Coordinates of C-alpha atoms in Angstrom, one line a residue:
Chain A
M279 CA -25.5 33.4 146.7
I280 CA -21.9 33.6 147.7
A281 CA -20.2 36.6 146.1
P282 CA -17.1 35.4 144.3
T283 CA -13.8 36.8 145.5
T284 CA -11.6 38.9 143.2
P285 CA -8.1 40.2 143.7
R286 CA -9.4 43.7 143.1
K287 CA -12.0 43.6 145.8
D288 CA -9.4 42.3 148.2
M289 CA -7.0 45.0 147.3
V290 CA -9.6 47.7 148.0
M291 CA -10.4 46.0 151.4
F292 CA -6.7 45.8 152.2
I293 CA -6.0 49.4 151.4
V294 CA -8.9 50.7 153.4
F295 CA -7.8 48.5 156.3
A296 CA -4.2 49.7 156.1
I297 CA -5.4 53.4 156.1
A298 CA -7.8 52.8 158.9
I299 CA -5.1 51.2 161.1
L300 CA -2.5 53.9 160.4
T301 CA -4.9 56.7 161.1
L302 CA -6.2 55.1 164.3
P303 CA -4.6 57.9 166.4
I304 CA -6.6 60.5 164.5
W305 CA -10.0 58.9 164.5
M306 CA -9.8 57.3 167.9
A307 CA -9.3 60.8 169.4
P308 CA -13.0 61.7 169.7
L309 CA -13.6 58.3 171.2
G310 CA -11.1 59.0 174.0
G311 CA -8.8 56.2 172.9
S312 CA -6.0 58.0 171.1
Y313 CA -3.0 57.0 173.3
P314 CA -0.3 54.7 172.3
D315 CA -0.8 52.1 175.1
L316 CA -4.3 51.3 174.0
L317 CA -3.7 51.5 170.3
Q318 CA -0.7 49.1 170.7
K319 CA -3.0 46.7 172.3
F320 CA -5.5 47.0 169.4
A321 CA -2.7 46.1 167.0
I322 CA -1.2 43.3 169.0
F323 CA -4.5 41.6 169.9
G324 CA -5.8 42.2 166.4
L325 CA -2.8 40.3 165.1
F326 CA -3.4 37.5 167.7
A327 CA -7.0 37.2 166.7
V328 CA -6.2 37.3 162.9
G329 CA -3.9 34.3 163.5
F330 CA -6.4 32.6 165.7
N331 CA -9.0 33.0 163.0
I332 CA -6.9 31.1 160.5
L333 CA -7.3 28.0 162.7
F334 CA -10.8 28.6 164.2
G335 CA -12.4 30.5 161.4
L336 CA -11.2 28.4 158.5
T337 CA -10.9 24.9 159.9
G338 CA -13.4 25.2 162.7
Y339 CA -11.0 23.7 165.2
L340 CA -11.6 25.7 168.4
S341 CA -8.4 26.0 170.3
F342 CA -8.7 27.0 174.0
G343 CA -5.0 27.2 174.5
H344 CA -3.6 29.8 172.2
A345 CA -2.4 32.0 175.0
A346 CA 0.4 29.4 175.6
F347 CA 1.9 30.5 172.3
L348 CA 1.5 34.1 173.2
G349 CA 3.4 33.5 176.4
V350 CA 6.1 31.5 174.7
G351 CA 6.6 34.4 172.2
S352 CA 6.9 36.9 175.1
Y353 CA 9.4 34.8 177.1
T354 CA 11.5 34.2 174.1
A355 CA 11.5 37.8 173.1
V356 CA 12.5 39.0 176.6
W357 CA 15.3 36.4 176.6
S358 CA 16.5 37.6 173.3
F359 CA 16.6 41.2 174.8
K360 CA 18.6 39.8 177.8
L361 CA 21.0 37.7 176.0
L362 CA 21.4 39.0 172.4
S363 CA 20.4 42.5 171.8
M364 CA 17.8 45.2 172.5
N365 CA 17.1 45.3 168.8
I366 CA 13.6 44.0 168.4
L367 CA 14.1 42.1 165.1
P368 CA 15.9 39.1 166.6
A369 CA 13.4 39.1 169.5
I370 CA 10.5 38.8 167.1
F371 CA 12.2 36.3 164.9
F372 CA 13.0 33.9 167.8
G373 CA 9.6 34.5 169.3
M374 CA 8.0 33.3 166.2
I375 CA 10.3 30.3 165.8
T376 CA 9.9 29.0 169.3
S377 CA 6.1 29.5 169.3
G378 CA 5.9 27.7 166.0
L379 CA 7.9 24.7 167.3
F380 CA 5.6 24.7 170.4
A381 CA 2.6 24.8 168.2
L382 CA 4.0 21.9 166.1
I383 CA 4.3 19.7 169.1
I384 CA 1.0 20.6 170.8
G385 CA -0.9 20.6 167.5
Y386 CA 0.5 17.2 166.5
V387 CA -0.9 15.7 169.7
S388 CA -4.1 17.7 170.0
L389 CA -5.2 17.3 166.4
R390 CA -5.6 13.6 166.8
R391 CA -9.0 14.5 168.2
S392 CA -11.6 17.0 166.9
G393 CA -14.5 19.0 168.3
I394 CA -14.7 19.4 172.1
Y395 CA -11.9 16.9 172.7
F396 CA -9.6 18.9 170.7
S397 CA -10.5 22.0 172.7
I398 CA -10.0 20.2 176.0
L399 CA -6.6 18.9 174.9
T400 CA -5.4 22.4 173.9
L401 CA -6.8 23.8 177.1
A402 CA -4.9 21.2 179.1
F403 CA -1.7 21.9 177.2
A404 CA -2.0 25.6 177.8
Q405 CA -2.7 25.2 181.6
M406 CA 0.3 22.8 181.7
S407 CA 2.4 25.5 180.1
Y408 CA 1.0 28.1 182.5
N409 CA 1.9 25.9 185.5
L410 CA 5.3 25.2 184.1
A411 CA 6.0 28.8 183.6
Y412 CA 4.6 29.7 187.0
S413 CA 6.5 27.2 189.2
V414 CA 8.5 24.4 187.6
L415 CA 10.5 26.4 185.1
T416 CA 11.3 29.2 187.4
P417 CA 15.0 29.4 186.3
I418 CA 13.7 30.3 182.8
T419 CA 10.5 32.2 183.5
Y420 CA 11.3 33.7 187.0
G421 CA 7.9 32.3 188.1
E422 CA 5.7 34.7 190.0
T423 CA 7.8 37.8 189.5
G424 CA 8.0 37.4 185.8
L425 CA 10.9 37.7 183.5
Q426 CA 12.4 41.2 183.5
L427 CA 15.4 42.9 182.0
A428 CA 18.3 43.8 184.2
Q429 CA 21.1 46.3 183.8
Y430 CA 23.8 43.7 183.6
D431 CA 22.2 41.3 181.2
P432 CA 24.9 40.0 178.7
R433 CA 23.3 41.5 175.5
I434 CA 26.2 40.1 173.6
L435 CA 25.3 41.7 170.3
D436 CA 25.2 45.3 171.5
A437 CA 28.4 45.2 173.5
Q438 CA 29.1 48.8 174.3
A439 CA 25.5 49.6 175.2
T440 CA 25.7 48.9 178.9
V441 CA 26.9 52.1 180.4
E442 CA 27.8 52.2 184.1
G443 CA 24.8 53.6 185.9
G444 CA 23.1 54.3 182.6
G445 CA 20.0 52.2 183.4
I446 CA 18.4 49.5 181.3
P447 CA 18.5 50.4 177.6
L448 CA 15.1 50.5 175.7
T449 CA 14.0 48.1 173.1
N450 CA 14.7 49.6 169.7
L451 CA 14.7 49.1 166.0
F452 CA 18.2 50.1 165.0
G453 CA 18.1 52.9 167.4
L454 CA 14.5 53.9 167.1
E455 CA 13.1 53.4 170.5
M456 CA 9.9 51.3 170.7
Q457 CA 8.0 53.3 173.3
G458 CA 5.0 55.4 172.8
W459 CA 4.0 56.3 169.2
P460 CA 6.9 54.6 167.4
G461 CA 5.9 51.4 169.2
F462 CA 2.3 51.8 168.0
Y463 CA 3.3 52.4 164.4
F464 CA 5.7 49.5 164.4
C465 CA 2.9 47.2 165.7
A466 CA 0.5 48.7 163.2
V467 CA 2.8 47.9 160.3
V468 CA 3.2 44.4 161.6
L469 CA -0.5 44.0 161.9
I470 CA -1.0 45.2 158.3
I471 CA 1.5 42.8 157.0
G472 CA 0.0 40.0 159.1
F473 CA -3.4 40.9 157.8
Y474 CA -2.2 40.8 154.2
I475 CA -0.7 37.3 154.7
A476 CA -3.9 36.1 156.4
M477 CA -5.8 37.4 153.4
R478 CA -3.6 35.6 150.9
I479 CA -3.8 32.4 153.0
T480 CA -7.6 32.6 153.0
R481 CA -7.8 33.1 149.2
S482 CA -5.2 30.4 148.4
P483 CA -5.8 26.7 147.5
F484 CA -4.5 25.9 151.0
G485 CA -7.1 28.2 152.5
M486 CA -9.8 26.6 150.4
M487 CA -8.8 23.2 151.8
L488 CA -9.0 24.6 155.3
L489 CA -12.6 25.6 154.6
A490 CA -13.2 22.1 153.3
V491 CA -12.0 20.7 156.6
K492 CA -14.5 22.8 158.4
S493 CA -17.3 21.8 156.0
N494 CA -16.9 18.1 155.6
Q495 CA -13.9 16.1 156.5
N496 CA -15.4 12.8 155.4
R497 CA -15.9 14.1 151.8
M498 CA -12.4 15.5 151.9
N499 CA -10.8 12.1 152.7
Y500 CA -12.8 10.4 149.9
T501 CA -11.7 13.2 147.6
G502 CA -8.1 12.2 148.0
L503 CA -7.1 14.8 150.5
N504 CA -5.2 14.2 153.7
T505 CA -6.8 16.4 156.3
R506 CA -4.2 16.0 159.1
P507 CA -1.3 18.0 157.5
Y508 CA -3.7 20.7 156.5
T509 CA -5.0 21.2 160.1
L510 CA -1.5 20.9 161.5
A511 CA -0.2 23.6 159.2
A512 CA -3.1 25.9 160.1
F513 CA -2.4 25.2 163.8
V514 CA 1.3 26.1 163.4
I515 CA 0.6 29.2 161.4
S516 CA -1.9 30.5 164.0
G517 CA 0.6 29.6 166.7
I518 CA 3.3 31.6 165.0
Y519 CA 0.9 34.6 164.8
A520 CA 0.3 34.2 168.5
G521 CA 4.0 34.1 169.1
L522 CA 4.5 37.2 167.0
A523 CA 1.8 39.0 169.1
G524 CA 3.5 37.8 172.2
S525 CA 6.9 39.1 171.2
L526 CA 5.3 42.5 170.2
M527 CA 4.0 42.7 173.7
A528 CA 7.5 42.3 174.9
V529 CA 8.7 44.8 172.4
T530 CA 6.4 47.5 173.7
D531 CA 6.8 46.5 177.4
P532 CA 9.8 44.2 177.9
L533 CA 8.6 41.8 180.6
A534 CA 6.8 38.5 180.5
G535 CA 4.7 36.9 183.1
A536 CA 3.0 33.5 183.4
E537 CA -0.5 35.1 183.6
R538 CA -0.2 35.8 179.9
M539 CA -0.6 32.0 179.3
Q540 CA -3.6 31.5 181.6
W541 CA -6.9 30.1 180.2
T542 CA -8.6 33.5 180.6
A543 CA -6.2 34.9 178.0
S544 CA -7.0 32.0 175.7
G545 CA -10.7 32.6 176.2
E546 CA -10.3 36.2 175.4
V547 CA -9.1 35.6 171.9
V548 CA -12.0 33.3 171.3
L549 CA -14.4 36.1 172.4
M550 CA -12.6 38.6 170.2
T551 CA -13.0 36.3 167.1
I552 CA -16.6 35.5 167.7
L553 CA -17.5 39.1 168.6
G554 CA -16.0 40.4 165.4
G555 CA -17.1 37.6 163.1
V556 CA -15.7 34.1 162.9
G557 CA -14.1 33.2 159.5
T558 CA -14.1 36.8 158.2
L559 CA -11.0 38.7 157.6
L560 CA -11.8 42.0 159.3
G561 CA -13.9 40.6 162.1
P562 CA -11.2 39.4 164.4
V563 CA -9.4 42.7 164.3
L564 CA -12.7 44.5 165.1
G565 CA -13.4 42.1 167.9
A566 CA -10.0 42.6 169.4
A567 CA -10.4 46.4 169.2
I568 CA -13.8 46.4 170.8
I569 CA -12.8 44.2 173.7
K570 CA -9.6 46.2 174.4
Y571 CA -11.5 49.5 174.1
F572 CA -14.1 48.3 176.6
E573 CA -11.4 47.0 178.9
N574 CA -9.6 50.3 178.9
I575 CA -12.4 52.8 178.6
F576 CA -15.1 51.2 180.7
S577 CA -12.8 50.1 183.4
A578 CA -11.6 53.7 183.8
I579 CA -15.1 55.0 184.4
N580 CA -15.8 55.4 188.2
E581 CA -18.8 56.7 190.2
S582 CA -17.9 60.4 190.0
V583 CA -17.8 60.1 186.2
L584 CA -21.3 58.6 186.3
H585 CA -22.5 61.2 188.7
A586 CA -21.4 63.9 186.2
F587 CA -23.0 62.0 183.3
F588 CA -26.4 61.7 185.0
G589 CA -26.0 65.0 186.9
F590 CA -28.9 66.7 185.0
L591 CA -31.4 64.3 186.5
P592 CA -33.2 64.7 189.9
D593 CA -31.0 63.4 192.7
F594 CA -33.0 60.2 193.6
I595 CA -33.1 59.1 189.9
E596 CA -29.5 60.1 189.5
N597 CA -28.4 58.0 192.5
G598 CA -30.5 55.0 191.3
L599 CA -29.0 55.1 187.8
V600 CA -25.5 55.5 189.1
N601 CA -25.9 52.6 191.4
V602 CA -27.1 50.4 188.5
A603 CA -24.6 51.7 186.0
S604 CA -21.7 51.4 188.3
L605 CA -22.1 47.6 188.3
F606 CA -21.1 47.7 184.6
V607 CA -18.1 50.0 184.7
G608 CA -14.9 50.2 186.6
K609 CA -14.0 46.7 187.9
G610 CA -17.4 45.5 186.6
W611 CA -16.5 46.1 182.9
H612 CA -16.5 42.4 182.4
L613 CA -20.2 42.4 183.1
T614 CA -20.7 44.8 180.2
L615 CA -18.6 42.7 178.0
G616 CA -20.5 39.6 179.1
V617 CA -23.9 41.2 178.3
L618 CA -22.6 42.4 174.9
F619 CA -21.2 39.0 174.1
M620 CA -24.5 37.2 175.0
V621 CA -26.5 39.7 172.9
M622 CA -24.2 39.2 170.0
V623 CA -24.2 35.4 170.1
I624 CA -27.9 35.2 170.4
F625 CA -28.9 37.8 167.8
L626 CA -25.9 38.1 165.6
P627 CA -23.9 34.9 165.6
G628 CA -21.8 36.2 162.7
G629 CA -20.5 39.1 164.9
V630 CA -20.0 42.7 164.0
I631 CA -19.4 41.7 160.3
E632 CA -22.8 40.1 160.1
A633 CA -24.4 43.2 161.7
Y634 CA -22.7 45.3 159.0
D635 CA -23.8 43.0 156.2
R636 CA -27.4 43.1 157.4
I637 CA -27.4 46.9 157.6
R638 CA -25.8 47.2 154.2
K639 CA -28.3 44.8 152.7
R640 CA -31.2 46.6 154.2
F641 CA -30.2 50.1 153.1
F642 CA -28.0 49.9 150.1
S643 CA -28.9 47.0 147.9
K644 CA -32.3 45.8 146.9
E645 CA -30.9 43.6 144.1
T646 CA -30.1 39.9 143.9
R647 CA -28.5 39.3 147.3
S648 CA -30.4 36.4 148.7
S649 CA -28.4 34.3 151.1
A650 CA -28.0 35.8 154.5
A651 CA -25.5 33.2 155.8
P652 CA -22.2 34.7 156.8
Q653 CA -19.6 33.3 154.5
A654 CA -16.0 32.5 155.4
G655 CA -13.6 35.1 154.1
D656 CA -16.5 37.0 152.5
D657 CA -16.3 40.4 154.0
Chain B
M5 CA -9.4 -6.6 131.4
K6 CA -10.1 -6.9 135.1
I7 CA -9.9 -3.6 136.9
L8 CA -11.1 -4.7 140.3
E9 CA -10.6 -8.2 141.8
V10 CA -12.0 -9.2 145.1
S11 CA -11.0 -12.6 146.4
N12 CA -12.1 -14.5 149.4
V13 CA -13.1 -11.5 151.4
N14 CA -14.4 -12.3 154.9
K15 CA -15.7 -9.8 157.4
R16 CA -17.1 -10.6 160.8
F17 CA -18.9 -8.2 163.2
G18 CA -19.0 -10.1 166.5
G19 CA -21.3 -13.1 165.9
L20 CA -22.4 -11.8 162.4
Q21 CA -20.7 -13.1 159.3
A22 CA -21.3 -9.9 157.2
L23 CA -19.2 -11.1 154.3
D24 CA -18.7 -14.8 153.7
D25 CA -15.9 -15.6 151.2
V26 CA -16.9 -13.0 148.6
N27 CA -15.3 -13.3 145.2
L28 CA -16.0 -10.6 142.6
T29 CA -14.4 -9.4 139.4
V30 CA -15.2 -6.2 137.7
E31 CA -14.2 -5.7 134.1
Q32 CA -12.8 -2.4 132.8
G33 CA -15.5 -0.2 131.4
H34 CA -18.4 -2.2 132.8
V35 CA -21.3 -1.1 134.9
H36 CA -21.4 -3.7 137.6
A37 CA -24.4 -3.7 139.9
I38 CA -24.3 -5.4 143.3
I39 CA -27.8 -6.2 144.4
G40 CA -29.3 -8.1 147.3
P41 CA -31.9 -7.9 150.1
N42 CA -31.4 -5.7 153.1
G43 CA -28.5 -6.8 155.3
A44 CA -26.9 -8.8 152.5
G45 CA -23.6 -7.1 153.1
K46 CA -23.6 -4.7 150.1
S47 CA -22.5 -1.6 151.9
T48 CA -20.0 -3.6 154.0
L49 CA -18.4 -4.8 150.8
L50 CA -18.2 -1.3 149.4
N51 CA -16.7 0.0 152.6
C52 CA -14.0 -2.7 152.2
F53 CA -13.1 -1.1 148.8
V54 CA -12.6 2.4 150.0
G55 CA -10.6 1.9 153.2
R56 CA -13.5 2.5 155.6
L57 CA -13.5 -1.2 156.8
M58 CA -10.7 -3.7 156.8
P59 CA -11.6 -7.2 155.8
D60 CA -10.6 -10.0 158.2
T61 CA -9.2 -12.1 155.3
G62 CA -9.0 -11.9 151.6
S63 CA -7.7 -9.4 149.1
V64 CA -9.0 -6.4 147.1
I65 CA -6.8 -5.6 144.1
F66 CA -7.5 -2.5 142.0
D67 CA -5.6 -2.0 138.8
G68 CA -2.7 -4.0 140.1
T69 CA -2.5 -2.4 143.6
S70 CA -3.9 -3.8 146.8
L71 CA -6.3 -1.5 148.4
L72 CA -6.2 -3.1 151.8
G73 CA -4.7 -1.1 154.6
L74 CA -4.7 2.2 152.6
A75 CA -6.4 5.3 154.0
P76 CA -9.4 6.6 152.1
H77 CA -7.5 9.5 150.6
E78 CA -4.7 7.1 149.4
I79 CA -7.4 4.9 147.7
N80 CA -8.9 8.0 146.0
Q81 CA -5.5 9.0 144.7
T82 CA -5.2 5.6 143.0
G83 CA -8.3 6.5 141.0
V84 CA -11.3 5.4 143.0
S85 CA -14.1 7.9 143.7
R86 CA -17.2 7.2 145.8
V87 CA -20.7 8.6 145.9
F88 CA -22.5 8.2 149.2
Q89 CA -26.1 7.2 150.0
T90 CA -26.7 10.6 151.5
P91 CA -24.8 13.1 149.4
E92 CA -21.5 14.1 151.1
I93 CA -20.6 17.6 149.8
F94 CA -19.1 20.8 151.2
E95 CA -22.4 22.3 152.2
D96 CA -21.0 25.7 153.4
L97 CA -19.2 26.4 150.1
S98 CA -20.4 27.4 146.6
L99 CA -20.9 24.8 143.9
L100 CA -17.8 26.1 142.1
D101 CA -15.7 25.6 145.2
N102 CA -17.1 22.2 145.7
L103 CA -15.8 21.2 142.3
M104 CA -12.5 23.1 142.5
I105 CA -11.5 21.1 145.7
P106 CA -11.6 17.7 144.0
A107 CA -9.9 19.1 140.9
L108 CA -7.1 20.5 143.1
A109 CA -6.8 17.2 144.9
K110 CA -6.4 15.4 141.6
R111 CA -3.8 17.8 140.3
D112 CA -1.8 18.6 143.4
G113 CA -2.1 15.4 145.4
A114 CA -3.2 14.7 149.0
F115 CA -1.4 17.7 150.6
T116 CA 0.2 20.8 149.1
L117 CA 1.1 23.8 151.0
N118 CA 0.2 26.5 148.5
A119 CA -0.8 29.3 150.8
W120 CA 0.1 32.2 148.5
G121 CA -1.4 31.7 145.1
R122 CA -4.9 32.9 144.5
V123 CA -7.3 30.0 143.9
D124 CA -9.8 32.3 142.1
Q125 CA -7.1 33.0 139.6
D126 CA -6.3 29.4 138.8
A127 CA -7.7 29.2 135.3
E128 CA -7.0 25.5 134.7
I129 CA -8.8 24.3 137.8
R130 CA -11.6 26.8 137.3
D131 CA -12.2 25.7 133.8
Q132 CA -12.4 22.1 134.8
A133 CA -14.9 23.0 137.5
E134 CA -17.0 25.1 135.2
H135 CA -17.1 22.5 132.4
M136 CA -18.1 19.8 134.9
L137 CA -20.9 22.0 136.2
E138 CA -22.2 22.4 132.6
D139 CA -22.0 18.7 132.1
V140 CA -24.4 18.0 135.0
G141 CA -26.5 21.0 134.3
L142 CA -25.7 23.1 137.4
Q143 CA -23.8 25.9 135.7
D144 CA -26.5 28.5 136.6
K145 CA -26.1 27.8 140.3
R146 CA -22.4 27.9 140.5
H147 CA -22.2 30.7 143.1
L148 CA -25.0 29.2 145.2
Q149 CA -24.2 27.8 148.6
S150 CA -24.4 24.0 147.9
G151 CA -26.1 23.1 151.2
T152 CA -29.2 25.1 150.1
M153 CA -30.0 22.9 147.1
S154 CA -32.5 20.1 146.8
R155 CA -31.3 16.5 147.4
G156 CA -31.4 15.7 143.7
D157 CA -29.1 18.6 142.9
K158 CA -26.8 17.6 145.8
R159 CA -26.5 14.2 144.3
R160 CA -25.8 15.7 140.9
L161 CA -23.1 17.8 142.5
E162 CA -21.6 14.9 144.4
L163 CA -21.4 12.9 141.2
A164 CA -19.8 15.9 139.4
M165 CA -17.2 16.1 142.2
C166 CA -16.3 12.5 141.6
L167 CA -16.3 12.9 137.8
V168 CA -14.1 16.0 137.8
Q169 CA -11.3 13.8 139.1
N170 CA -11.7 11.6 136.1
P171 CA -11.6 8.4 138.2
K172 CA -10.8 4.9 136.9
L173 CA -13.5 3.4 139.1
L174 CA -16.6 5.1 140.4
L175 CA -18.4 3.5 143.3
L176 CA -22.1 4.4 143.7
D177 CA -23.9 3.5 146.9
E178 CA -27.6 3.5 146.2
P179 CA -27.5 6.6 144.0
T180 CA -31.2 7.0 143.9
A181 CA -32.1 6.1 147.5
G182 CA -35.0 8.3 148.8
M183 CA -35.5 10.0 145.4
S184 CA -38.8 10.5 143.6
R185 CA -39.4 8.6 140.4
A186 CA -38.7 11.8 138.3
D187 CA -35.4 12.4 140.2
T188 CA -34.5 8.7 139.8
N189 CA -35.0 8.9 136.0
N190 CA -32.9 12.1 135.9
T191 CA -30.1 10.4 137.7
I192 CA -30.3 7.4 135.4
D193 CA -30.0 9.7 132.4
L194 CA -27.1 11.4 134.0
L195 CA -25.4 8.1 134.8
K196 CA -26.0 6.9 131.2
K197 CA -24.5 10.1 129.9
I198 CA -21.4 9.7 132.0
G199 CA -21.3 6.1 131.0
E200 CA -20.1 7.4 127.6
R201 CA -16.8 8.4 129.3
G202 CA -16.0 4.8 129.8
I203 CA -15.6 5.0 133.5
T204 CA -16.0 1.6 135.2
K205 CA -18.8 1.8 137.8
V206 CA -19.9 -0.4 140.6
I207 CA -23.4 0.4 141.7
I208 CA -25.1 -0.9 144.9
E209 CA -28.8 -0.6 144.4
H210 CA -32.2 -1.7 145.6
D211 CA -34.2 -0.3 142.8
M212 CA -34.4 -3.0 140.0
H213 CA -35.5 -0.3 137.5
V214 CA -32.1 1.4 138.0
V215 CA -30.2 -1.8 137.8
F216 CA -31.8 -3.0 134.6
S217 CA -31.4 0.4 133.0
L218 CA -27.7 0.8 133.7
A219 CA -25.9 -2.4 134.5
N220 CA -24.3 -4.8 132.1
R221 CA -23.3 -7.2 134.8
V222 CA -25.0 -8.1 138.1
S223 CA -23.9 -9.8 141.2
V224 CA -26.4 -10.9 143.7
L225 CA -25.4 -10.9 147.4
A226 CA -27.3 -12.6 150.1
Q227 CA -26.2 -13.2 153.7
G228 CA -22.7 -12.1 152.9
H229 CA -22.3 -14.5 150.0
V230 CA -22.4 -14.0 146.2
I231 CA -25.2 -16.4 145.2
A232 CA -25.4 -15.6 141.5
E233 CA -23.8 -13.5 138.8
G234 CA -24.6 -12.8 135.2
T235 CA -26.3 -10.3 132.9
P236 CA -29.3 -8.5 134.1
E237 CA -31.6 -10.6 132.0
E238 CA -30.2 -13.8 133.4
M239 CA -30.6 -12.6 136.9
K240 CA -34.2 -11.7 136.3
E241 CA -35.0 -15.3 135.6
D242 CA -32.6 -16.9 138.1
Q243 CA -34.4 -19.0 140.7
R244 CA -31.8 -18.5 143.4
V245 CA -32.2 -14.7 143.1
K246 CA -36.0 -15.0 143.4
D247 CA -35.5 -17.2 146.5
A248 CA -33.2 -14.7 148.1
Y249 CA -35.5 -11.8 147.5
L250 CA -38.8 -13.4 148.1
G251 CA -37.9 -16.3 150.4
A252 CA -37.6 -19.9 149.4
G253 CA -40.8 -21.8 148.6
H254 CA -42.8 -18.8 147.2
E255 CA -45.1 -19.3 144.2

């Protein structure tokens, strides 16, 4: 059985989601994660993954080059800060526009193929963009050093803002500076809006066609539907989401570097989406939060923390455990992530959302829920 | 009135002449069966109607428009639906979604960017889908994932997906292939029932039982050539047909 969707169920999910995001600073405190830097990352990467899921989760086209759009969004936003204004709205607007145009071009070419060939094409485009940003386009991207703000940038829209010896002004929303908590709350609100839009897309006729693309393109063609514009639209929408996430990165920390476009960054969003639950609405946000949490918390643990943790044990056991555990923390946090990812893919291919569904089914409902297959958009 | 007119169609695959100067006319409202031994070119001919293959020469005119060179989705939008040998359905989706997709394609065309309206609140499309499910007797399964059904039910669903578009021409490629006798009879009943809607059908079939129960016109294809055409009764007695099926010189 596939539970039918209703506007009411969606509204409940959306409200719970919005409250959970806005209260992150409170309930992340016991988990040691209640500081704006980390929570901003939750929101930004959550948004990136939500957009990525519109392409990967709904149409099944696995892009390995979405970081390119993230990078384009960042560069554009920083240029907007330099040339136009430190106000973040134009930065975000132009970040979304340029990444959307980029996605249109790359998508138009890449979507001529499907499956692994599509993935390879997007990967190749992203690596090309990375190399362009790193070396060829140095006048625009400032290559290795990265694009940074300078005190004497033109900023033509806020003319009187450059005070002699006053330092570089901060990014702001009509005067409200986007550092620390205001920065987080701004990103959180954008994430909530982005989530709502993704939810509407998933439940729309357009979203249904994207699911049809994933399920059977042949039948789609013989049903009178042209698959190409559907996949291209999904690609561009998810590219715009990535550009938005990229410009938010620049909003909270106004610099842009080429490493943001590297394939590892593209791979990361794939991991986030799969870890959370491909094709579900909440999964990508959860996956992004889990990965960013691990990155920040596990990488901060060092040997002395471990010694303190295992301190109650006899010395030789303590040392042994610390030696083993230290492989998985600090710089080795990727190892933890890798193990977690493997366990998830093998035992829970539907990600955290599938885990939740299974638990819920086991404990809370003994009625007529039969099908265990995770369903797109069915959280 | 002629609804489908196939003239002088040739198709060559390397050294094989798959279709050899095929001429065929389908009358509006008829059930026209195309029969013939294995390798006669039946499926090749059907693929030429739906844009999957392009004939080397000849023309295929449907309802006044040439179908040659059109993409499959464009052909469907002119009013031609197709049922495949192995059911092609959206296996990951519910039966209701499976029917809403073709209904949307019929109403909104090959591409519409409606990313805001809620599809589960579209009463018009939903009603069409629900009615169609009732017509084929699958209404109790409407929230089931379609891929989990039996093959007979998948076939039923695929047929419903074509019918919900209210096509002018329905192409059926061996609709009972691989089915049990009971399933075959069910399918025949269903096809007879939808016959009442007056949709023109072209059926490719091996099973003579199916052909004689449904068709009012039969074309016999052998080695890429139409060797005989007539009513089912005439074809039963035709010497050329017997030769083609059983080999010349049989008793």
